[in-house]
Short mmCIF file of C-alpha atoms in Angstrom, two decimals:
data_model
loop_
_atom_site.label_atom_id
_atom_site.label_comp_id
_atom_site.label_asym_id
_atom_site.label_seq_id
_atom_site.Cartn_x
_atom_site.Cartn_y
_atom_site.Cartn_z
CA MET A 1 102.73 48.35 147.01
CA ASN A 2 99.21 48.44 145.63
CA ALA A 3 98.32 46.02 142.87
CA ASP A 4 97.46 48.81 140.47
CA GLN A 5 100.78 50.60 140.89
CA PRO A 6 103.49 50.11 138.23
CA ARG A 7 106.33 47.77 139.00
CA PRO A 8 109.55 49.70 139.68
CA ILE A 9 112.32 49.02 137.20
CA HIS A 10 115.43 48.59 139.32
CA ASN A 11 117.18 46.32 136.86
CA GLU A 12 116.28 45.70 133.25
CA ALA A 13 117.33 42.06 133.61
CA GLU A 14 114.49 41.52 136.11
CA LEU A 15 111.91 41.94 133.35
CA THR A 16 110.87 39.25 130.91
CA GLU A 17 111.04 39.98 127.18
CA ALA A 18 107.24 40.23 127.10
CA GLU A 19 107.26 42.79 129.92
CA LYS A 20 109.99 44.80 128.22
CA HIS A 21 108.06 44.85 124.95
CA LYS A 22 104.82 45.84 126.71
CA THR A 23 106.55 48.69 128.52
CA LEU A 24 108.27 49.81 125.32
CA LYS A 25 104.89 49.97 123.56
CA LYS A 26 103.49 52.17 126.32
CA VAL A 27 106.52 54.45 126.17
CA VAL A 28 106.27 54.74 122.39
CA PHE A 29 102.51 55.38 122.49
CA SER A 30 102.72 58.09 125.17
CA SER A 31 105.64 59.74 123.38
CA PHE A 32 103.81 59.52 120.06
CA LEU A 33 100.60 61.02 121.48
CA GLY A 34 102.35 63.84 123.36
CA ASN A 35 104.32 64.93 120.32
CA PHE A 36 101.25 64.53 118.12
CA ILE A 37 99.35 67.05 120.27
CA GLU A 38 102.12 69.60 119.91
CA TRP A 39 102.39 69.33 116.16
CA PHE A 40 98.70 68.93 115.40
CA ASP A 41 98.12 72.32 116.96
CA TYR A 42 101.24 73.84 115.39
CA ALA A 43 100.00 72.53 112.05
CA SER A 44 96.56 73.94 112.66
CA TYR A 45 98.09 77.33 113.44
CA SER A 46 100.14 77.26 110.25
CA TYR A 47 97.57 75.84 107.85
CA LEU A 48 94.86 78.10 109.27
CA ALA A 49 97.19 81.12 109.40
CA THR A 50 95.16 83.13 106.92
CA VAL A 51 92.01 82.57 109.04
CA ILE A 52 93.79 83.35 112.33
CA ALA A 53 95.08 86.54 110.70
CA LEU A 54 91.48 87.63 110.08
CA VAL A 55 90.54 86.95 113.71
CA PHE A 56 93.50 88.50 115.56
CA PHE A 57 94.91 91.22 113.31
CA PRO A 58 93.36 94.32 111.70
CA GLY A 59 93.89 95.47 108.13
CA GLU A 60 92.83 94.65 104.62
CA ASP A 61 96.24 93.53 103.32
CA LYS A 62 96.21 89.72 103.33
CA MET A 63 100.01 89.44 103.03
CA VAL A 64 100.68 91.82 105.95
CA SER A 65 98.15 90.08 108.24
CA THR A 66 99.59 86.68 107.36
CA MET A 67 103.12 87.94 108.06
CA MET A 68 101.97 89.26 111.46
CA THR A 69 100.46 85.87 112.25
CA PHE A 70 103.75 84.16 111.44
CA GLY A 71 105.53 86.90 113.38
CA VAL A 72 103.69 85.74 116.52
CA PHE A 73 104.66 82.17 115.58
CA ALA A 74 108.34 83.21 115.31
CA LEU A 75 108.41 85.33 118.50
CA ALA A 76 106.99 82.48 120.56
CA PHE A 77 109.92 80.33 119.47
CA LEU A 78 112.35 82.67 121.22
CA VAL A 79 111.41 81.12 124.59
CA ARG A 80 112.22 77.62 123.40
CA PRO A 81 115.91 77.75 124.48
CA LEU A 82 114.77 78.80 127.97
CA GLY A 83 112.31 75.94 128.02
CA ALA A 84 114.98 73.56 126.74
CA ILE A 85 117.33 74.55 129.56
CA PHE A 86 114.59 74.14 132.16
CA TRP A 87 113.08 70.84 130.95
CA GLY A 88 116.44 69.38 129.95
CA ASN A 89 117.90 70.24 133.35
CA MET A 90 114.92 68.75 135.18
CA GLY A 91 114.81 65.73 132.89
CA ASP A 92 118.43 64.89 133.65
CA LYS A 93 118.14 65.78 137.32
CA LYS A 94 114.67 64.49 138.33
CA GLY A 95 114.05 62.02 135.54
CA ARG A 96 112.55 61.78 132.06
CA LYS A 97 109.14 60.79 133.40
CA TRP A 98 108.82 63.83 135.69
CA ALA A 99 109.68 66.34 132.97
CA LEU A 100 107.41 64.76 130.36
CA SER A 101 104.45 64.40 132.75
CA ILE A 102 104.50 68.06 133.80
CA SER A 103 105.34 69.61 130.44
CA ILE A 104 102.41 67.92 128.67
CA LEU A 105 99.95 69.50 131.12
CA MET A 106 101.35 73.00 130.53
CA MET A 107 101.52 72.55 126.77
CA SER A 108 98.02 71.16 126.32
CA GLY A 109 96.54 73.70 128.74
CA ALA A 110 98.01 76.68 126.86
CA THR A 111 96.92 75.19 123.54
CA PHE A 112 93.35 74.73 124.80
CA LEU A 113 93.24 78.36 125.94
CA ILE A 114 94.29 79.59 122.49
CA GLY A 115 91.00 78.16 121.22
CA CYS A 116 89.13 80.21 123.83
CA LEU A 117 90.67 83.62 123.05
CA PRO A 118 88.45 86.48 121.83
CA GLY A 119 89.40 88.12 118.55
CA TYR A 120 90.55 91.63 117.61
CA ALA A 121 86.96 92.73 116.97
CA VAL A 122 86.11 92.02 120.63
CA ILE A 123 89.11 93.27 122.67
CA GLY A 124 91.28 95.03 120.10
CA VAL A 125 95.06 94.87 120.53
CA GLY A 126 94.63 92.62 123.57
CA ALA A 127 93.73 89.74 121.24
CA PRO A 128 97.11 89.38 119.48
CA LEU A 129 98.92 90.04 122.79
CA LEU A 130 97.03 87.19 124.49
CA LEU A 131 97.68 84.99 121.47
CA LEU A 132 101.41 85.71 121.78
CA LEU A 133 101.35 84.99 125.53
CA MET A 134 99.65 81.61 125.08
CA ARG A 135 101.97 80.73 122.21
CA MET A 136 104.96 81.54 124.44
CA VAL A 137 103.67 79.32 127.25
CA GLN A 138 102.97 76.62 124.68
CA SER A 139 106.47 76.90 123.18
CA PHE A 140 108.15 76.95 126.61
CA SER A 141 106.47 73.71 127.66
CA ALA A 142 106.71 72.06 124.23
CA SER A 143 110.47 72.63 124.12
CA GLY A 144 110.94 69.60 126.35
CA GLU A 145 108.45 67.36 124.55
CA TYR A 146 110.29 66.31 121.38
CA ALA A 147 113.67 65.84 123.07
CA GLY A 148 112.17 64.12 126.11
CA ALA A 149 110.01 61.78 124.05
CA ALA A 150 112.94 60.75 121.85
CA THR A 151 115.24 60.29 124.84
CA PHE A 152 112.63 58.22 126.67
CA ILE A 153 112.16 55.94 123.65
CA ALA A 154 115.89 55.66 122.89
CA GLU A 155 116.71 54.61 126.45
CA TYR A 156 114.08 51.86 126.33
CA SER A 157 114.81 50.63 122.79
CA PRO A 158 117.07 47.73 121.68
CA LYS A 159 120.27 49.31 120.37
CA ASN A 160 120.06 47.60 116.96
CA HIS A 161 116.53 49.01 116.40
CA ARG A 162 116.98 52.38 118.06
CA GLY A 163 116.73 54.34 114.82
CA PHE A 164 113.40 52.74 113.94
CA TYR A 165 111.83 53.31 117.36
CA CYS A 166 113.13 56.88 117.61
CA SER A 167 111.61 57.57 114.20
CA MET A 168 108.23 57.29 115.93
CA VAL A 169 108.82 60.80 117.29
CA PRO A 170 109.19 62.59 113.93
CA ALA A 171 106.47 60.28 112.60
CA SER A 172 104.11 61.58 115.28
CA THR A 173 105.06 65.07 114.16
CA ALA A 174 104.07 64.17 110.60
CA VAL A 175 100.81 62.57 111.76
CA GLY A 176 100.00 65.73 113.69
CA LEU A 177 100.66 67.80 110.58
CA LEU A 178 98.63 65.38 108.47
CA VAL A 179 95.59 65.54 110.73
CA GLY A 180 95.92 69.32 110.84
CA SER A 181 96.12 69.42 107.05
CA LEU A 182 93.11 67.12 106.68
CA PHE A 183 91.11 69.26 109.07
CA ALA A 184 92.02 72.47 107.20
CA THR A 185 91.30 70.84 103.83
CA TRP A 186 87.89 69.62 105.02
CA MET A 187 86.92 73.02 106.40
CA PHE A 188 88.15 74.98 103.36
CA ASN A 189 86.46 72.66 100.88
CA THR A 190 83.23 72.33 102.89
CA PHE A 191 82.63 75.84 104.21
CA GLY A 192 85.12 78.09 102.40
CA ALA A 193 88.30 79.64 103.86
CA SER A 194 86.56 82.89 104.88
CA SER A 195 83.12 81.57 105.90
CA ASP A 196 81.53 82.67 109.16
CA PHE A 197 81.78 79.15 110.62
CA VAL A 198 85.50 78.83 109.92
CA VAL A 199 86.36 82.35 111.10
CA ASN A 200 84.19 82.28 114.23
CA TRP A 201 84.44 78.66 115.44
CA GLY A 202 86.03 76.19 113.06
CA TRP A 203 89.65 77.26 113.59
CA ARG A 204 89.22 76.82 117.38
CA ILE A 205 88.36 73.09 117.30
CA PRO A 206 91.91 71.65 116.99
CA PHE A 207 93.08 73.80 119.90
CA TRP A 208 90.22 72.63 122.11
CA LEU A 209 91.08 68.99 121.41
CA ALA A 210 94.46 69.45 123.11
CA GLY A 211 92.76 69.50 126.54
CA PRO A 212 91.50 65.91 126.77
CA LEU A 213 94.37 64.49 124.70
CA GLY A 214 96.91 66.12 126.99
CA TYR A 215 95.28 64.64 130.10
CA ILE A 216 95.31 61.14 128.57
CA THR A 217 99.02 61.46 127.78
CA HIS A 218 99.77 62.71 131.29
CA TYR A 219 97.90 59.76 132.81
CA ILE A 220 99.87 57.21 130.77
CA ARG A 221 103.20 58.80 131.64
CA GLU A 222 102.36 58.93 135.33
CA HIS A 223 102.00 55.12 135.24
CA LEU A 224 105.41 54.49 133.67
CA GLU A 225 108.82 54.22 135.29
CA ASP A 226 111.94 56.01 134.17
CA SER A 227 114.07 54.32 131.54
CA PRO A 228 116.43 51.43 132.39
CA VAL A 229 119.42 53.49 131.22
CA TYR A 230 118.53 56.39 133.50
CA ALA A 231 117.70 54.01 136.38
CA GLN A 232 121.09 52.30 135.90
CA MET A 233 122.87 55.65 136.12
CA GLN A 234 121.00 56.49 139.31
CA ALA A 235 121.81 53.10 140.83
CA GLU A 236 125.52 53.48 140.01
CA LEU A 237 125.56 56.94 141.58
CA ALA A 238 123.81 55.60 144.68
CA GLU A 239 126.42 52.84 145.05
CA LYS A 240 129.11 55.53 145.06
CA GLY A 241 127.18 57.62 147.57
CA MET A 242 126.58 60.32 144.96
CA LYS A 243 123.53 62.11 143.59
CA SER A 244 122.57 63.33 140.14
CA GLU A 245 124.39 66.41 138.93
CA ASP A 246 122.59 69.42 140.43
CA LYS A 247 123.09 71.52 137.27
CA PRO A 248 123.37 69.23 134.24
CA ILE A 249 123.32 72.21 131.88
CA ARG A 250 126.58 73.45 133.42
CA THR A 251 128.16 70.04 132.85
CA LEU A 252 126.92 70.12 129.26
CA PHE A 253 128.69 73.40 128.50
CA LYS A 254 131.79 72.55 130.51
CA LYS A 255 132.47 69.02 129.22
CA HIS A 256 130.51 68.63 125.99
CA PHE A 257 130.56 72.05 124.33
CA ARG A 258 132.07 70.88 121.02
CA VAL A 259 129.47 68.12 120.70
CA LEU A 260 126.74 70.65 121.52
CA VAL A 261 127.89 72.99 118.74
CA ILE A 262 128.03 70.17 116.18
CA SER A 263 124.58 68.94 117.24
CA PHE A 264 123.22 72.46 116.87
CA GLY A 265 124.60 72.54 113.33
CA ALA A 266 122.95 69.21 112.56
CA CYS A 267 119.61 70.52 113.89
CA VAL A 268 119.68 73.72 111.81
CA LEU A 269 118.78 71.95 108.57
CA ASN A 270 115.97 70.05 110.25
CA ALA A 271 114.60 73.26 111.76
CA VAL A 272 114.47 75.21 108.51
CA GLY A 273 113.72 72.23 106.26
CA PHE A 274 110.82 71.03 108.37
CA TYR A 275 109.00 74.36 108.43
CA ALA A 276 109.95 75.25 104.87
CA VAL A 277 108.75 71.98 103.32
CA LEU A 278 105.77 71.10 105.48
CA THR A 279 104.30 74.40 106.67
CA TYR A 280 105.73 77.26 104.60
CA LEU A 281 105.23 75.86 101.09
CA PRO A 282 101.41 75.63 101.33
CA ASN A 283 101.31 79.29 102.39
CA TYR A 284 103.90 80.19 99.74
CA LEU A 285 101.72 78.67 97.05
CA GLU A 286 98.65 80.56 98.29
CA ALA A 287 100.04 83.94 99.35
CA THR A 288 102.91 84.40 96.86
CA LEU A 289 101.85 82.42 93.80
CA ASN A 290 98.07 82.87 94.33
CA TYR A 291 97.56 79.11 94.01
CA ASP A 292 94.18 77.66 94.96
CA PRO A 293 94.07 76.98 98.77
CA GLY A 294 92.06 73.78 98.31
CA GLN A 295 94.54 72.36 95.80
CA ALA A 296 97.48 73.37 98.01
CA SER A 297 95.89 71.57 100.98
CA ILE A 298 95.34 68.41 98.90
CA ILE A 299 99.03 68.41 97.84
CA THR A 300 100.13 68.93 101.46
CA THR A 301 97.95 66.04 102.62
CA ILE A 302 99.38 63.66 99.99
CA VAL A 303 102.93 64.72 100.85
CA LEU A 304 102.37 64.13 104.57
CA VAL A 305 100.98 60.62 104.01
CA VAL A 306 104.08 59.72 102.01
CA TYR A 307 106.28 61.51 104.54
CA ILE A 308 105.13 59.21 107.36
CA GLY A 309 106.12 56.12 105.39
CA PHE A 310 109.47 57.67 104.47
CA ILE A 311 110.15 58.46 108.14
CA PHE A 312 109.92 54.83 109.27
CA LEU A 313 111.99 53.70 106.30
CA SER A 314 114.64 56.28 107.10
CA GLY A 315 114.82 55.13 110.72
CA ARG A 316 115.31 51.50 109.67
CA ILE A 317 117.95 52.37 107.08
CA SER A 318 119.86 54.47 109.62
CA ASP A 319 120.11 51.39 111.89
CA LYS A 320 121.96 49.63 109.08
CA PHE A 321 124.01 52.37 107.42
CA GLY A 322 124.59 54.79 110.29
CA ARG A 323 123.24 58.20 111.27
CA LYS A 324 126.16 60.26 109.95
CA LYS A 325 125.89 59.01 106.36
CA MET A 326 122.14 59.64 106.33
CA LEU A 327 122.44 63.20 107.64
CA ILE A 328 125.22 64.07 105.19
CA THR A 329 123.12 62.72 102.32
CA ALA A 330 120.15 64.87 103.34
CA ALA A 331 122.23 68.06 103.59
CA ALA A 332 123.86 67.47 100.20
CA GLY A 333 120.43 66.82 98.65
CA PHE A 334 119.07 70.15 99.83
CA VAL A 335 122.14 71.98 98.51
CA VAL A 336 121.68 70.51 95.03
CA PHE A 337 117.90 70.38 94.63
CA THR A 338 116.31 73.35 96.46
CA ILE A 339 116.77 76.08 93.84
CA PRO A 340 115.53 73.94 90.90
CA ALA A 341 112.60 72.90 93.11
CA PHE A 342 111.44 76.50 93.58
CA TRP A 343 111.74 77.15 89.84
CA LEU A 344 109.43 74.20 89.21
CA LEU A 345 106.90 75.32 91.82
CA ASN A 346 106.35 78.49 89.81
CA THR A 347 104.87 76.45 86.95
CA LEU A 348 101.67 76.23 89.08
CA ASP A 349 101.01 72.79 87.61
CA PHE A 350 99.37 70.46 90.15
CA PHE A 351 101.39 67.34 89.32
CA THR A 352 104.67 69.24 88.98
CA ILE A 353 104.17 70.82 92.39
CA LEU A 354 103.26 67.43 93.88
CA VAL A 355 106.39 65.73 92.50
CA VAL A 356 108.63 68.59 93.67
CA GLU A 357 107.21 68.53 97.19
CA LEU A 358 107.53 64.72 97.33
CA VAL A 359 111.22 64.90 96.41
CA MET A 360 111.85 67.61 99.02
CA CYS A 361 109.84 65.51 101.47
CA LEU A 362 112.12 62.52 100.80
CA MET A 363 115.24 64.60 101.48
CA LEU A 364 113.71 65.96 104.67
CA THR A 365 112.78 62.51 105.99
CA ILE A 366 116.34 61.26 105.48
CA ASN A 367 117.28 63.98 107.95
CA ASP A 368 114.20 63.94 110.17
CA GLY A 369 113.95 60.16 110.53
CA THR A 370 117.58 60.00 111.63
CA LEU A 371 118.14 63.12 113.73
CA SER A 372 116.40 62.03 116.95
CA SER A 373 118.41 58.79 117.29
CA TYR A 374 121.61 60.67 116.31
CA LEU A 375 121.12 63.24 119.07
CA CYS A 376 120.29 60.58 121.68
CA GLU A 377 123.49 58.71 120.80
CA THR A 378 125.60 61.87 120.85
CA PHE A 379 125.24 62.86 124.52
CA PRO A 380 125.93 60.74 127.64
CA THR A 381 123.07 59.82 129.98
CA ASP A 382 123.73 62.51 132.59
CA VAL A 383 123.24 65.33 130.03
CA ARG A 384 121.34 63.54 127.23
CA TYR A 385 118.02 65.30 127.77
CA SER A 386 119.72 68.70 128.19
CA GLY A 387 121.99 68.28 125.17
CA PHE A 388 119.21 67.10 122.89
CA ALA A 389 116.71 69.72 124.09
CA LEU A 390 119.09 72.68 123.91
CA SER A 391 120.66 71.93 120.51
CA PHE A 392 117.29 71.08 118.94
CA ASN A 393 115.34 73.99 120.41
CA LEU A 394 118.05 76.59 119.95
CA ALA A 395 118.16 75.71 116.25
CA ASN A 396 114.37 75.91 116.06
CA ALA A 397 114.27 79.20 117.96
CA ILE A 398 116.81 80.91 115.72
CA PHE A 399 116.06 79.30 112.38
CA GLY A 400 112.91 77.17 112.56
CA GLY A 401 110.22 79.42 113.97
CA SER A 402 111.38 82.29 111.79
CA ALA A 403 111.61 80.25 108.57
CA SER A 404 108.18 81.20 107.24
CA TYR A 405 108.50 84.85 108.26
CA ILE A 406 112.01 85.19 106.79
CA SER A 407 110.90 83.51 103.58
CA PHE A 408 108.01 85.94 103.10
CA ALA A 409 110.26 88.89 104.06
CA LEU A 410 112.98 87.86 101.56
CA ILE A 411 110.42 87.84 98.77
CA ASN A 412 109.10 91.26 99.82
CA VAL A 413 112.59 92.80 100.00
CA THR A 414 114.10 91.25 96.88
CA GLY A 415 111.01 90.84 94.72
CA ASP A 416 112.36 87.41 93.80
CA PRO A 417 109.81 84.60 94.41
CA ILE A 418 112.55 81.99 94.78
CA ALA A 419 114.61 83.99 97.33
CA PRO A 420 113.73 81.48 100.11
CA ALA A 421 115.56 78.79 98.12
CA TYR A 422 118.89 80.60 98.48
CA TYR A 423 118.35 80.82 102.22
CA MET A 424 117.60 77.10 102.35
CA VAL A 425 120.82 76.26 100.48
CA PHE A 426 122.86 78.40 102.88
CA ILE A 427 121.38 76.54 105.86
CA ALA A 428 122.05 73.16 104.21
CA VAL A 429 125.73 74.07 103.70
CA LEU A 430 126.05 74.88 107.43
CA ALA A 431 124.49 71.53 108.38
CA LEU A 432 126.73 69.66 105.93
CA GLY A 433 129.83 71.12 107.56
CA ALA A 434 128.58 70.16 111.03
CA MET A 435 127.87 66.57 110.01
CA ILE A 436 131.27 66.13 108.38
CA ALA A 437 132.80 67.13 111.74
CA SER A 438 130.57 64.75 113.75
CA HIS A 439 131.28 61.25 115.07
CA GLU A 440 129.33 58.03 114.45
CA HIS A 441 127.74 56.31 117.46
CA THR A 442 125.13 54.13 115.74
CA GLY A 443 124.41 50.93 117.65
CA LYS A 444 126.33 51.84 120.80
CA ASP A 445 124.96 51.01 124.22
CA LEU A 446 123.67 54.35 125.55
CA SER A 447 125.22 53.74 128.96
CA GLU A 448 128.62 53.73 127.19
CA VAL A 449 128.23 56.96 125.21
#
């Protein structure tokens, strides 16, 4: 073996504590960076939706163009279950490292190409069609990123700190959204939301950045070994003269269907809550309430900074009090608070809006900071990647990607500006029922789940 090659991890006991910690840091960093790329560009798409609408869609009606932009966003999410099945299957069959190393190249490549697309004024209807195609490739590859990153971290982490380390994944999501929000805020306040620079070039910059960042993440992952938990499973199978399950997804449906359904229910609230609180509300304030875009961006930036701190706190608390209690608390909070929150948003007062979004942010982080460790502890090693990826991405495909579009559509159909709140409460009730039916696995050794 060459000196510069990574040391194979055949047995976790062979490593010193310093080596384990060093490897864990690399795993966390690569997972953090990969997920950051995904959500930085998703955030950029959402926060710059009104600009992207001008570039890719015709028409003078700002609301219709914005809805079409979010329609592309929602349609692309429909491929996420297919991606989840593919990446989850390969992650359980060929290893976490393999799936994560390949998916990051596809995801970052498609994202980079979005920044290179010509607009409607240049190629007409081909522009939104190409945008949809790239978004679908991006969504297909990204569907394995969040689940794979969380699984990779969970299987390396000490069991009594698993919640904290797994919270790095949603934290990277929040950091990606924060950087996207900061970028949009800077451009809007410096050049104006409809300036020539922003419309012609500025919106493309975050998508171009995905290219080099994706390569760096791929390089780091290529120099890591698969997790000790996964390696242990492979070693045990080898001792028995067996191989990994050829079709883990079939095993998932055959032996763990009830757990899959409950996990899907737990993910539904996260899917809708995440997009509603962190990406829809800024557009709701601008497009529905005609609130100043610069002020809305400032509020979003403040909320995201606080959100990151809440995420780590939530992960630590879940290690002590358990995932089930945390997720039930979050669902109940959304049931009680969402409708009053939307009433208060309509005051259009800066500080009132800020406080409301911070409270909703707190409820979301109780869910978001706990969900990744909960899902990792719910499925056994041979189907962990598949179970996490499918339940998480199916919920996002059906409810998450469409959250912004449905919210705008509900307002258009009903004429009621707080109609999205009723939808949010309905989703929270579904998640609450799922969590009541779930089991607690906090602190268990993952090889025993």
